Amino acid sequence: MEELEPQPLEAKANKEVVKRFRATSDEVKRINGKAAKAGLNFSEYCRKSALDKEVVEVIPPDLRRQISAAGNNLNQLTRLANAGKLSGVSTDRLNELLTLLLQTLK
């Protein structure tokens, strides 16, 4: 008899086993919300979470562009302030804004 090799977890295998679990409606809403943010369906999210795989929230493209533009503008202002070409704005204030932006992104 031929021995079968185990498939790696990443392989697209047919999911033939259905498992049910109990959860409150609030828990299901929260899980669905997290799954949607990660760009996954409920089952994919639960599998990845249960198997200790990294689940990353997907940033919508329009928000990614806005964040990138804000970061670029802040970087340009910081360069001008450090070069002494920007009057009326301190580098301390720019650093505060950068810190606030980074905290918002977390």
XYZ file of C-alpha atoms in Angstrom:
106
model
C 0.000 0.000 0.000
C 1.294 3.460 -0.953
C 1.889 5.893 1.884
C 0.512 9.415 1.448
C 2.689 12.411 2.218
C 1.120 15.033 4.469
C 0.222 18.276 2.705
C 1.645 21.550 3.958
C -0.908 23.785 5.710
C -0.623 26.390 2.932
C -1.799 23.964 0.231
C -5.310 24.461 -1.092
C -6.842 21.278 0.248
C -10.511 20.420 0.108
C -12.116 21.222 3.408
C -14.175 18.105 4.037
C -14.653 18.456 7.801
C -17.233 20.856 9.204
C -16.883 21.868 12.849
C -19.428 23.946 14.710
C -18.867 26.045 17.794
C -21.013 28.162 20.049
C -20.711 31.925 20.197
C -22.912 34.836 21.151
C -24.298 37.029 18.399
C -22.006 39.820 19.607
C -18.963 37.537 19.307
C -19.976 36.512 15.793
C -20.362 40.193 14.813
C -16.918 40.964 16.210
C -15.343 37.996 14.405
C -17.073 38.958 11.146
C -15.802 42.521 11.549
C -12.236 41.379 12.110
C -12.470 38.963 9.184
C -13.745 41.725 6.900
C -10.908 44.056 7.954
C -8.440 41.285 7.117
C -10.119 40.618 3.754
C -11.070 37.075 4.788
C -14.312 35.198 5.167
C -15.427 33.868 8.563
C -13.963 30.378 8.067
C -10.613 31.583 6.734
C -10.263 34.032 9.608
C -11.100 31.402 12.243
C -8.684 28.862 10.706
C -5.806 31.340 10.546
C -6.456 32.591 14.068
C -6.723 29.076 15.495
C -3.554 27.901 13.741
C -1.502 30.861 15.022
C -1.036 32.290 11.569
C -0.601 36.015 11.196
C -3.864 37.781 10.392
C -3.237 41.251 8.991
C -5.843 43.955 8.590
C -6.136 45.123 5.001
C -5.895 48.893 4.546
C -8.224 50.144 1.796
C -6.279 51.594 -1.170
C -7.782 55.092 -0.838
C -6.843 55.275 2.853
C -3.345 53.982 2.028
C -2.921 56.827 -0.518
C -4.123 59.432 1.992
C -1.748 58.160 4.687
C 1.130 58.095 2.226
C 0.396 61.653 1.074
C 0.197 62.915 4.668
C 3.479 61.199 5.506
C 5.186 62.660 2.438
C 3.945 66.171 3.259
C 5.078 65.859 6.867
C 8.486 64.591 5.735
C 8.913 67.571 3.387
C 7.936 70.014 6.142
C 10.391 68.384 8.539
C 13.218 68.675 6.010
C 12.457 72.369 5.448
C 12.249 73.044 9.196
C 15.550 71.244 9.856
C 17.199 73.263 7.088
C 15.932 76.507 8.662
C 13.826 77.322 5.580
C 10.483 77.120 7.341
C 9.702 79.993 9.654
C 7.083 79.881 12.383
C 7.087 76.081 12.788
C 9.272 74.260 15.256
C 10.684 70.810 14.697
C 9.185 69.877 18.067
C 5.683 70.534 16.733
C 6.422 68.547 13.572
C 7.679 65.665 15.692
C 4.477 65.838 17.757
C 2.404 65.625 14.573
C 4.463 62.714 13.293
C 4.051 60.875 16.609
C 0.300 61.504 16.521
C 0.113 60.184 12.954
C 2.015 57.027 13.884
C -0.191 56.426 16.940
C -3.311 56.843 14.793
C -2.018 54.236 12.346
C -1.467 51.678 15.119
